[in-house]
JSON list of C-alpha atoms in Angstrom, two decimals:
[
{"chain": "N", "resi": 10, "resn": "UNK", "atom": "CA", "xyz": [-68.12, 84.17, 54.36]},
{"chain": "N", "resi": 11, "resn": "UNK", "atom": "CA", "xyz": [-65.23, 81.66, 53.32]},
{"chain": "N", "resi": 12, "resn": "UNK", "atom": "CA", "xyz": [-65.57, 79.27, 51.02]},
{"chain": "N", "resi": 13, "resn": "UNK", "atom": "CA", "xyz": [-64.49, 75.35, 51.99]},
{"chain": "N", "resi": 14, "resn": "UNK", "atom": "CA", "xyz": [-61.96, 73.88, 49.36]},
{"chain": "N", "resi": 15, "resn": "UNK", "atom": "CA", "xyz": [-63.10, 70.58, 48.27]},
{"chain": "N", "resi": 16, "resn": "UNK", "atom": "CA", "xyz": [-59.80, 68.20, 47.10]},
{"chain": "N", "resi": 17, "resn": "UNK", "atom": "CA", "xyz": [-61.62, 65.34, 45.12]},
{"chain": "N", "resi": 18, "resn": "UNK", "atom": "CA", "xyz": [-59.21, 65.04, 42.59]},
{"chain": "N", "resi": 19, "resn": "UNK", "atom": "CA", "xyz": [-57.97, 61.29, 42.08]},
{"chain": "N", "resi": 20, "resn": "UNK", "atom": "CA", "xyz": [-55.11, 59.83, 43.32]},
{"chain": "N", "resi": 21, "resn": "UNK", "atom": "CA", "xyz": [-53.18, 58.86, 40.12]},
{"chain": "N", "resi": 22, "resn": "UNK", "atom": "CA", "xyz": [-53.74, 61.02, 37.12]},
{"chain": "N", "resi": 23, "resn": "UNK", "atom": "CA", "xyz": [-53.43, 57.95, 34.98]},
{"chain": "N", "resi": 24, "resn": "UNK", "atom": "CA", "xyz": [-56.27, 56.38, 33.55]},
{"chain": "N", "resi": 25, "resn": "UNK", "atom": "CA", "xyz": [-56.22, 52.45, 34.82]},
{"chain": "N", "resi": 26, "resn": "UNK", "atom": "CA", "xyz": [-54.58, 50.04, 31.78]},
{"chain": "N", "resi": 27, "resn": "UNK", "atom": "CA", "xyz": [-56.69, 47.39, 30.44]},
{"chain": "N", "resi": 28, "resn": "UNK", "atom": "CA", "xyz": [-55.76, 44.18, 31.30]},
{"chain": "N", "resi": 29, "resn": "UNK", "atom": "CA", "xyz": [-58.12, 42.55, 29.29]},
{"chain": "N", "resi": 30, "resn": "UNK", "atom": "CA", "xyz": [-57.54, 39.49, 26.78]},
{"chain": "N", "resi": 31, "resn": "UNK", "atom": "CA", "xyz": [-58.80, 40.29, 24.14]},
{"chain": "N", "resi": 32, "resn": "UNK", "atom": "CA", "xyz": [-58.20, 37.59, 22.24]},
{"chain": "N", "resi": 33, "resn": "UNK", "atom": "CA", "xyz": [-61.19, 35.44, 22.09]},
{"chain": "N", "resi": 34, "resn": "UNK", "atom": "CA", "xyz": [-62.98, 38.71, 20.72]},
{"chain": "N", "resi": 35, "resn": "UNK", "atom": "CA", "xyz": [-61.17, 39.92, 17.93]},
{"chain": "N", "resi": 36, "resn": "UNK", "atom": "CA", "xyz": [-61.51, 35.81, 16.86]},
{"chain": "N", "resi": 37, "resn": "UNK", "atom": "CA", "xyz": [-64.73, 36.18, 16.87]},
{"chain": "N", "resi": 38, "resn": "UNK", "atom": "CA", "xyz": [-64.56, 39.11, 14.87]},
{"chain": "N", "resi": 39, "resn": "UNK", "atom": "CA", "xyz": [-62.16, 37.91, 12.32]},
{"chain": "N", "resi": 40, "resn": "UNK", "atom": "CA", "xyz": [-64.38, 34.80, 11.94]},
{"chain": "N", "resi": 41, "resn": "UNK", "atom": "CA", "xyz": [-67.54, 36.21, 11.50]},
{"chain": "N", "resi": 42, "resn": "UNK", "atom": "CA", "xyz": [-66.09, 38.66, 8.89]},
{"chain": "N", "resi": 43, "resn": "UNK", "atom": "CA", "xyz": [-64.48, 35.60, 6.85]},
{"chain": "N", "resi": 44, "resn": "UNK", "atom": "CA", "xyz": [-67.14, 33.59, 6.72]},
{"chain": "N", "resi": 45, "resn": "UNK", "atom": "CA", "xyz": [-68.98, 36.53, 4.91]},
{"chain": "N", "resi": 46, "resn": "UNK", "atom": "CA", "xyz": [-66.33, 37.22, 2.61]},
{"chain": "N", "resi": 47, "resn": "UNK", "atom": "CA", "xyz": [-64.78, 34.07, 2.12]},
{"chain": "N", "resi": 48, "resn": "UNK", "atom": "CA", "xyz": [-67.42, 32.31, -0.22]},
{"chain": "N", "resi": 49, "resn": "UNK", "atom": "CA", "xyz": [-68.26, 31.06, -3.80]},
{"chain": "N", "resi": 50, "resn": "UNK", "atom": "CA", "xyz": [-70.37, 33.78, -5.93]},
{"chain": "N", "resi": 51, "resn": "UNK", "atom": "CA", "xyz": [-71.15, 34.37, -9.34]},
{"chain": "N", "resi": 52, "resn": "UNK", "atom": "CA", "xyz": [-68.65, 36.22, -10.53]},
{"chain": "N", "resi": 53, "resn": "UNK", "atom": "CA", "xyz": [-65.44, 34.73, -8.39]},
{"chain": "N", "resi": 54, "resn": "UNK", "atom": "CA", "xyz": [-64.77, 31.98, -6.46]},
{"chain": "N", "resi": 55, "resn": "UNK", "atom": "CA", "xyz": [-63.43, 31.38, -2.46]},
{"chain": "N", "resi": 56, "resn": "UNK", "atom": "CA", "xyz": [-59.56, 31.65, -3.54]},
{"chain": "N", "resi": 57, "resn": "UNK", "atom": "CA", "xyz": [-60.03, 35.03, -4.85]},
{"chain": "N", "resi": 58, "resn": "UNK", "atom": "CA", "xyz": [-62.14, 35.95, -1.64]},
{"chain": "N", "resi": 59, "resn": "UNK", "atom": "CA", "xyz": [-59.10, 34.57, 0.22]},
{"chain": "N", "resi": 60, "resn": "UNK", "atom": "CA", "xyz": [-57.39, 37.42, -0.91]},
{"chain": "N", "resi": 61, "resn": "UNK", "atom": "CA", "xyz": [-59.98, 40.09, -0.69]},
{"chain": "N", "resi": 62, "resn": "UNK", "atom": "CA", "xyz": [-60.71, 38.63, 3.05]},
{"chain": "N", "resi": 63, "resn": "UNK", "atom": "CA", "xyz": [-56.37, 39.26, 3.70]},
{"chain": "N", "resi": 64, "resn": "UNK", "atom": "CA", "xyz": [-56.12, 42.47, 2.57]},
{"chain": "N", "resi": 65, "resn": "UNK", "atom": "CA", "xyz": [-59.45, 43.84, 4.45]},
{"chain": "N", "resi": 66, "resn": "UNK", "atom": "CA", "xyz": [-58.52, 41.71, 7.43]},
{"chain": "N", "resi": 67, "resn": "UNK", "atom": "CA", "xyz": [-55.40, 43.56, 7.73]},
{"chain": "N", "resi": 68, "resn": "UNK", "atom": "CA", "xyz": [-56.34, 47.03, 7.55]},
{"chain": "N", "resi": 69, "resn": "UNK", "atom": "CA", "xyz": [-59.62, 46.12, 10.12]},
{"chain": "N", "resi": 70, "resn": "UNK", "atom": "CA", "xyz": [-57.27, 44.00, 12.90]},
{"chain": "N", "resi": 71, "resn": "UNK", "atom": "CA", "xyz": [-54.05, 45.43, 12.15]},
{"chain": "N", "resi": 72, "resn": "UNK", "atom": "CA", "xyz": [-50.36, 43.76, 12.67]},
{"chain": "N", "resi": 73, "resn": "UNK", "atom": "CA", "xyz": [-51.22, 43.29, 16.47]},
{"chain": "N", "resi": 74, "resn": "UNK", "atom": "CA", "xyz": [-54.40, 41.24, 15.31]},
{"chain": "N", "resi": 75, "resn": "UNK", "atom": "CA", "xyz": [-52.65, 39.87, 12.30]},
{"chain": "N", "resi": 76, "resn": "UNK", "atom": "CA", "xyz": [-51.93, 36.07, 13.27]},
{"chain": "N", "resi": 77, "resn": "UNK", "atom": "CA", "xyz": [-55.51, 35.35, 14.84]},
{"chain": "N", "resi": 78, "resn": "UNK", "atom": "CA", "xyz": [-57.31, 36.78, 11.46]},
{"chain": "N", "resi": 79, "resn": "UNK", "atom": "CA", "xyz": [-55.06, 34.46, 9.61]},
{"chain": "N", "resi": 80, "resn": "UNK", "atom": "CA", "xyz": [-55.86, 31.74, 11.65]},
{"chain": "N", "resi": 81, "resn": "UNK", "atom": "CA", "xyz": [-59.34, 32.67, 11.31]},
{"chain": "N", "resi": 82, "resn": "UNK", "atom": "CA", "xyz": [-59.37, 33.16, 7.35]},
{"chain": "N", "resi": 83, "resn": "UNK", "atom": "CA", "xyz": [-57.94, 29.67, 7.30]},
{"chain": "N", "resi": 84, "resn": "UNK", "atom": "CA", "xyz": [-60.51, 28.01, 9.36]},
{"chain": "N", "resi": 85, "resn": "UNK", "atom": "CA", "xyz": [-62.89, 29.41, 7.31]},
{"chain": "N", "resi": 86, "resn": "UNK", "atom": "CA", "xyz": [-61.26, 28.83, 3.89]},
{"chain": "N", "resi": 87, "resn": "UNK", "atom": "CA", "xyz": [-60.64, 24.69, 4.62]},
{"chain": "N", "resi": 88, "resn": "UNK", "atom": "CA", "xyz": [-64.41, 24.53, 5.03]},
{"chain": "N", "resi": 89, "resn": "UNK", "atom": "CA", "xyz": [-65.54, 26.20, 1.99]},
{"chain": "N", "resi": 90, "resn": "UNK", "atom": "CA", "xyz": [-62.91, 24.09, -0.30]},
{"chain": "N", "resi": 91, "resn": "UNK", "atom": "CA", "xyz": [-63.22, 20.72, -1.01]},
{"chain": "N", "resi": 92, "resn": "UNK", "atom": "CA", "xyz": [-59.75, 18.87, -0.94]},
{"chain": "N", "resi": 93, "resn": "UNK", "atom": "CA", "xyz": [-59.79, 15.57, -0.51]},
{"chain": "N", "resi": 94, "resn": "UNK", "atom": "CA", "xyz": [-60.59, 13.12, -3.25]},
{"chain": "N", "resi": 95, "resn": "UNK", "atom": "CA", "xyz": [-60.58, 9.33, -3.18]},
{"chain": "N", "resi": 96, "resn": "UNK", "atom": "CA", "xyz": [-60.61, 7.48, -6.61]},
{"chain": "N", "resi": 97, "resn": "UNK", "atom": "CA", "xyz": [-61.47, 4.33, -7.92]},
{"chain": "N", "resi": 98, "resn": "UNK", "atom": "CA", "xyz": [-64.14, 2.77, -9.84]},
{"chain": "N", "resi": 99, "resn": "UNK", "atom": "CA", "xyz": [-68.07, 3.16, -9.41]},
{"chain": "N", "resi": 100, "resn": "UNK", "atom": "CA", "xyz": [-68.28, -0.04, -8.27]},
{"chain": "N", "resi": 101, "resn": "UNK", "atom": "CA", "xyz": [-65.24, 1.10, -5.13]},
{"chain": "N", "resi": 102, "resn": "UNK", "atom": "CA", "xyz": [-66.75, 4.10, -4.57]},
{"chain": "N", "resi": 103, "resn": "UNK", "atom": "CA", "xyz": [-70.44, 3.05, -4.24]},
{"chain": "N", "resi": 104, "resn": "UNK", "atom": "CA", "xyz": [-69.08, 0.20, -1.93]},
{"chain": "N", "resi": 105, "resn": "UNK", "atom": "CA", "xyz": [-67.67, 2.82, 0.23]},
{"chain": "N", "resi": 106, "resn": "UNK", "atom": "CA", "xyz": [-70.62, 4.47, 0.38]},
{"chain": "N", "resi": 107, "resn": "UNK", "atom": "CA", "xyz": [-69.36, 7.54, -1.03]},
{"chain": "N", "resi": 108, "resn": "UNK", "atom": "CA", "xyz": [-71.90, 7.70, -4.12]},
{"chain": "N", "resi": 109, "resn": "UNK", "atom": "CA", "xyz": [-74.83, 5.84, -4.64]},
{"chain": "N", "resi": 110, "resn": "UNK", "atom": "CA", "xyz": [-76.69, 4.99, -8.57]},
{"chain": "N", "resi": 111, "resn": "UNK", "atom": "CA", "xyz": [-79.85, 6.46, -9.86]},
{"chain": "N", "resi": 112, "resn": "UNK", "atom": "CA", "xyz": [-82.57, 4.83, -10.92]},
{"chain": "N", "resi": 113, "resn": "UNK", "atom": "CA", "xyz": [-83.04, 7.86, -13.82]},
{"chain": "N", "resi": 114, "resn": "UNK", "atom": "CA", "xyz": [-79.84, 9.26, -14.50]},
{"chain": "N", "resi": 115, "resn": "UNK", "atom": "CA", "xyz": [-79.75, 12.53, -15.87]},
{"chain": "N", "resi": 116, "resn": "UNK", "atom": "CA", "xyz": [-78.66, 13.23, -19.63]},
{"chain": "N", "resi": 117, "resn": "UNK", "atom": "CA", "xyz": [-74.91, 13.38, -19.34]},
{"chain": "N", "resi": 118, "resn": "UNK", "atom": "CA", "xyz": [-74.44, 11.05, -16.60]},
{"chain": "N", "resi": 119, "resn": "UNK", "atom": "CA", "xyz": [-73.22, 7.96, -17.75]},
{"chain": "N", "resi": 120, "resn": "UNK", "atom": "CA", "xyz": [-72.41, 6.44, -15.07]},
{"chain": "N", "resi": 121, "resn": "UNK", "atom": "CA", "xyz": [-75.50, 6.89, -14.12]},
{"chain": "N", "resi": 122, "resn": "UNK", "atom": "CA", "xyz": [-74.05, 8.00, -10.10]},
{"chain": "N", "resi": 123, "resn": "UNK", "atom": "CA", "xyz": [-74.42, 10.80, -7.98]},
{"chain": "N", "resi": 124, "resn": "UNK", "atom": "CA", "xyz": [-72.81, 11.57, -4.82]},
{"chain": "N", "resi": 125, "resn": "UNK", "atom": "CA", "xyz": [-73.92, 10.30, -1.56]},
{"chain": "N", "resi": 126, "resn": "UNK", "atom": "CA", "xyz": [-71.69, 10.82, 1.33]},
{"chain": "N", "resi": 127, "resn": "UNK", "atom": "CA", "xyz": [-69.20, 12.83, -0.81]},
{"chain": "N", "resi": 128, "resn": "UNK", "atom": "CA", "xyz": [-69.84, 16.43, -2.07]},
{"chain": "N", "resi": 129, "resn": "UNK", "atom": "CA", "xyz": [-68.97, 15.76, -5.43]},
{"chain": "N", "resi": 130, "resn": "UNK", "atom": "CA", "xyz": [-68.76, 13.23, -8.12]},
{"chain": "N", "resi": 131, "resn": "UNK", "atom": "CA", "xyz": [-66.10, 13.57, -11.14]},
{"chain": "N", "resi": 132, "resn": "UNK", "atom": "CA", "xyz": [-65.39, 11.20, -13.72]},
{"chain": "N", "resi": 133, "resn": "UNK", "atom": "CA", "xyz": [-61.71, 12.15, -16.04]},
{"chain": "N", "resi": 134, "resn": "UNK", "atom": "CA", "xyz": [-62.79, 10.02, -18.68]},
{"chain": "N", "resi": 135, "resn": "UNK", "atom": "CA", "xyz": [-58.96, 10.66, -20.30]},
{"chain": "N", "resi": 136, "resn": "UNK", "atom": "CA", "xyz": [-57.71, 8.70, -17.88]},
{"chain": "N", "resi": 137, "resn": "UNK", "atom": "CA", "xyz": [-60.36, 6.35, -16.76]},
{"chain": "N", "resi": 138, "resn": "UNK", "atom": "CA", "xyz": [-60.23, 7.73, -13.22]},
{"chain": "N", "resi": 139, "resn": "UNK", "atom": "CA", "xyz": [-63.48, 8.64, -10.91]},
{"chain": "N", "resi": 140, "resn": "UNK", "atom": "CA", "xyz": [-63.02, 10.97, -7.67]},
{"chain": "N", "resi": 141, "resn": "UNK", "atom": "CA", "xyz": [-65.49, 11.21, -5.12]},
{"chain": "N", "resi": 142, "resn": "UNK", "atom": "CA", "xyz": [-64.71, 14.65, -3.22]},
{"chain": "N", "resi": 143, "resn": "UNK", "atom": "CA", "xyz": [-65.16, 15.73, 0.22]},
{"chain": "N", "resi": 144, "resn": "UNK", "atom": "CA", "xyz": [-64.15, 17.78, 3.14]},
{"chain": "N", "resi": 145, "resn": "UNK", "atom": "CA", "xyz": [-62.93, 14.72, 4.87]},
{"chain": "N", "resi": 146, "resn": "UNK", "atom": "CA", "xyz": [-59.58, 14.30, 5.37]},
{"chain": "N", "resi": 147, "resn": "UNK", "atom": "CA", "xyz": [-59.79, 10.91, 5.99]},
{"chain": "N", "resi": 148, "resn": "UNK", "atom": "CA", "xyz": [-61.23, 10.20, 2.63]},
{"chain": "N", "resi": 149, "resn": "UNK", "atom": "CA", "xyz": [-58.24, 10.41, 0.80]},
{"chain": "N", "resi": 150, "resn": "UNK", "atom": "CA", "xyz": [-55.74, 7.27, -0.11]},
{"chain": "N", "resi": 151, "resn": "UNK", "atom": "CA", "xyz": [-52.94, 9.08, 0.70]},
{"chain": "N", "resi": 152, "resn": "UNK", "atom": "CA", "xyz": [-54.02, 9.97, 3.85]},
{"chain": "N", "resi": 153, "resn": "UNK", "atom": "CA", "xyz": [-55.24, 6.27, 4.08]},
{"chain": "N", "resi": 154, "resn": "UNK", "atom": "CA", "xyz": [-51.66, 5.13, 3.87]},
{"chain": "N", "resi": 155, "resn": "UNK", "atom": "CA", "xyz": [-50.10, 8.15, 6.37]},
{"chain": "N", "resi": 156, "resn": "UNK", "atom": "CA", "xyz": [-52.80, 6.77, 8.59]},
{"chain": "N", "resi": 157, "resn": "UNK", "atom": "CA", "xyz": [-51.61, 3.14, 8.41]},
{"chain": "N", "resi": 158, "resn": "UNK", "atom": "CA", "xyz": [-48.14, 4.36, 9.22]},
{"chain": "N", "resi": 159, "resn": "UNK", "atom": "CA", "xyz": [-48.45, 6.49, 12.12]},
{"chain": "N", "resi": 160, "resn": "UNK", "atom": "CA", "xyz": [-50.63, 3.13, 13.73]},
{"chain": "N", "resi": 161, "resn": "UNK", "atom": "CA", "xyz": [-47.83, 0.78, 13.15]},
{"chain": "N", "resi": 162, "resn": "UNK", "atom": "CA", "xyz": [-45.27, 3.72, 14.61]},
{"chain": "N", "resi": 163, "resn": "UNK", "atom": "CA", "xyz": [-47.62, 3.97, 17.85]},
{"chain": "N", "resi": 164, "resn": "UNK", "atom": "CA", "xyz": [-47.99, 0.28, 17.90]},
{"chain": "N", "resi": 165, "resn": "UNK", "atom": "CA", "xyz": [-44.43, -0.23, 17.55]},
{"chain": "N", "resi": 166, "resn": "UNK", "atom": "CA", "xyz": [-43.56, 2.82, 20.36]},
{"chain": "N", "resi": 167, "resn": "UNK", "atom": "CA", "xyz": [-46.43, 1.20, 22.71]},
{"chain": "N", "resi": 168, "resn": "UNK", "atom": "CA", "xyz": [-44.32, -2.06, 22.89]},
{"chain": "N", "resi": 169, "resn": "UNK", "atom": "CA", "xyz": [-41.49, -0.03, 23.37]},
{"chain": "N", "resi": 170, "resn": "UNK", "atom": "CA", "xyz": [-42.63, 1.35, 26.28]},
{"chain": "N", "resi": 171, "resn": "UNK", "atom": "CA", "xyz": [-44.25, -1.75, 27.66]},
{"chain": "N", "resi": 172, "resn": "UNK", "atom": "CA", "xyz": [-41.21, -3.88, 27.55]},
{"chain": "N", "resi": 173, "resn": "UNK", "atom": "CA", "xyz": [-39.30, -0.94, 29.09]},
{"chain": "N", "resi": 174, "resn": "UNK", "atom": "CA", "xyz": [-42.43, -0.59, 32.33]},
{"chain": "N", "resi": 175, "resn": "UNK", "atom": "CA", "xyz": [-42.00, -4.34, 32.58]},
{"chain": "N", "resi": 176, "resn": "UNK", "atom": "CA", "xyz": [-38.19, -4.69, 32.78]},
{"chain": "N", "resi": 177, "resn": "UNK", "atom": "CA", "xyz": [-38.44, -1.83, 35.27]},
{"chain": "N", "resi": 178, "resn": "UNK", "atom": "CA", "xyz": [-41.48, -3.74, 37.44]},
{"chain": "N", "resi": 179, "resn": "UNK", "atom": "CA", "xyz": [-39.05, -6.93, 37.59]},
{"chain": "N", "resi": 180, "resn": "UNK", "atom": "CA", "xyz": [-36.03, -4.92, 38.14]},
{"chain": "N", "resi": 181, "resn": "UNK", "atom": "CA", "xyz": [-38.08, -3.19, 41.45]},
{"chain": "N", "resi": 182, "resn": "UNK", "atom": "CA", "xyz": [-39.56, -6.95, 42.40]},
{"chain": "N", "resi": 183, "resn": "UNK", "atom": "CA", "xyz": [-35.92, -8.00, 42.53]},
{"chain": "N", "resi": 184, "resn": "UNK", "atom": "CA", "xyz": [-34.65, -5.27, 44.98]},
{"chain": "N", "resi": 185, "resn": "UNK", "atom": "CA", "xyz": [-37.89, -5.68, 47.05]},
{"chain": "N", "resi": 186, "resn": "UNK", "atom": "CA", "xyz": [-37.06, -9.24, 47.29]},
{"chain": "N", "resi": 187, "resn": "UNK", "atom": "CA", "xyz": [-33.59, -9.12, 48.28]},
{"chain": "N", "resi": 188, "resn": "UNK", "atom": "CA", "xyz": [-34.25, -6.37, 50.51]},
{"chain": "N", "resi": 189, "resn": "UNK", "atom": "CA", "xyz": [-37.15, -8.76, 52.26]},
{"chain": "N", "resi": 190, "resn": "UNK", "atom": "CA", "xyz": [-35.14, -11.75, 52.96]},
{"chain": "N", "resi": 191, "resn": "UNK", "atom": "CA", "xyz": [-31.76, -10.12, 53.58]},
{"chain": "N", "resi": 192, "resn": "UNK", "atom": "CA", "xyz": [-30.61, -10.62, 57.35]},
{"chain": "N", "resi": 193, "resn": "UNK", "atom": "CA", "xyz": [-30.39, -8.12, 59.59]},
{"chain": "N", "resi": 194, "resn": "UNK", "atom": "CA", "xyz": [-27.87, -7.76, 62.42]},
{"chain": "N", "resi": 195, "resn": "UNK", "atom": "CA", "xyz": [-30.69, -9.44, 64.59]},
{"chain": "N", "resi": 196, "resn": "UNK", "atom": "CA", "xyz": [-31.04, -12.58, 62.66]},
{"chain": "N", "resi": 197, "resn": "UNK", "atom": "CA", "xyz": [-27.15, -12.86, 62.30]},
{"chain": "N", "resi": 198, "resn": "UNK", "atom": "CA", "xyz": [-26.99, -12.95, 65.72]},
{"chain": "N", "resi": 199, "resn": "UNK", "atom": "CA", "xyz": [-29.99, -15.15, 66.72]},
{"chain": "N", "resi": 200, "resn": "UNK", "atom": "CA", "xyz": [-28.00, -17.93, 63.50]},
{"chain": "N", "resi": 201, "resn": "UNK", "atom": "CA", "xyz": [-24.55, -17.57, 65.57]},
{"chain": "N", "resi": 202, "resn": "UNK", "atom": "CA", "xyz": [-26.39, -18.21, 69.06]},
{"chain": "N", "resi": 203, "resn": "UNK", "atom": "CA", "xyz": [-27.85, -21.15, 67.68]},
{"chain": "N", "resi": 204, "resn": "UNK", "atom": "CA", "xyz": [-24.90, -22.57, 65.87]},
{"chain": "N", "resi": 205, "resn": "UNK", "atom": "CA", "xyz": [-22.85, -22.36, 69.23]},
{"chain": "N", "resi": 206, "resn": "UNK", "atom": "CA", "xyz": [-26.03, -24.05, 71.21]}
]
């Protein structure tokens, strides 16, 4: 008896590549492991964890993977910090809405404030200075003024543009104009008829 020969063997020998993006995954992955790592504790605070987070991140995702944990350590480290102050007096501050007075202020606090919109109240009583902190960016007095700035430049490049549409709009209603009552060979010839009539 013979024996059939069966040829199932594939067609490339290659496995198929994987065109995947992969991407949005190892995010996802780098965020989720910095937002364990990256945090206040007893013993150390979220700058060291910055660290800790870079050097683990690297070994884990590797130098292909590098950039996106970065990006994803960062994200994670401007929420945890607090960086943006504005500073004034009690009386600024609780206008802005940013801290608000007690009615029984703790032992200590003599200004007799806590913080209401802001995270954190400080008073430097060196200096006479008191910062209300947040996460807000827009908090800040500097930013205030950078703010104020980059409105008058758009302001300023808005009227640029406008006055350069408009010139251009009069410019085309002058062409369509002449163009509408030039005369053609037609008319020139229907004027000379009736000259000579």
């Amino acid at each position: 008896m013979s024996k059939a020969t069966h040829g199932l063997s594939p067609a490339v020998a290659l496995s198929k590549l994987d065109t995947r993006d992969w991407t949005r995954a190892l995010w996802r992955e780098a965020f989720a492991m910095a937002r364990r790592m990256i945090r206040d504790r007893r013993t150390s605070t979220a700058a060291s964890a910055w660290g800790w987070y870079l050097g683990h991140a690297r070994k884990r995702f590797g130098a292909s993977g590098w950039r996106i944990a970065q990006a994803a350590g960062h994200a994670v480290f401007d929420r945890r910090t607090v960086a943006y102050a504005a500073s004034g007096s009690v009386a600024d501050l609780e206008r802005q809405g940013l801290v608000r007075r007690t009615r029984r202020p703790r032992p200590g606090n003599l200004t007799a404030t806590v913080p209401y919109r802001a995270v954190s109240f400080e008073r430097l009583r060196d200096c006479g200075l008191n910062l209300a902190w947040s996460f807000d960016p827009l908090m800040s007095g500097a930013n205030r003024g950078l703010r104020v700035h980059r409105a008058k430049k758009l302001r300023a490049e808005r009227r640029a543009v406008l006055a350069e549409l408009r010139a251009e709009e009069r410019q085309v209603a002058m062409i369509m104009a002449e163009d509408r009552f030039m005369l053609t060979e037609k008319g020139l010839s229907a004027l000379r008829a009736a000259r000579m009539a």
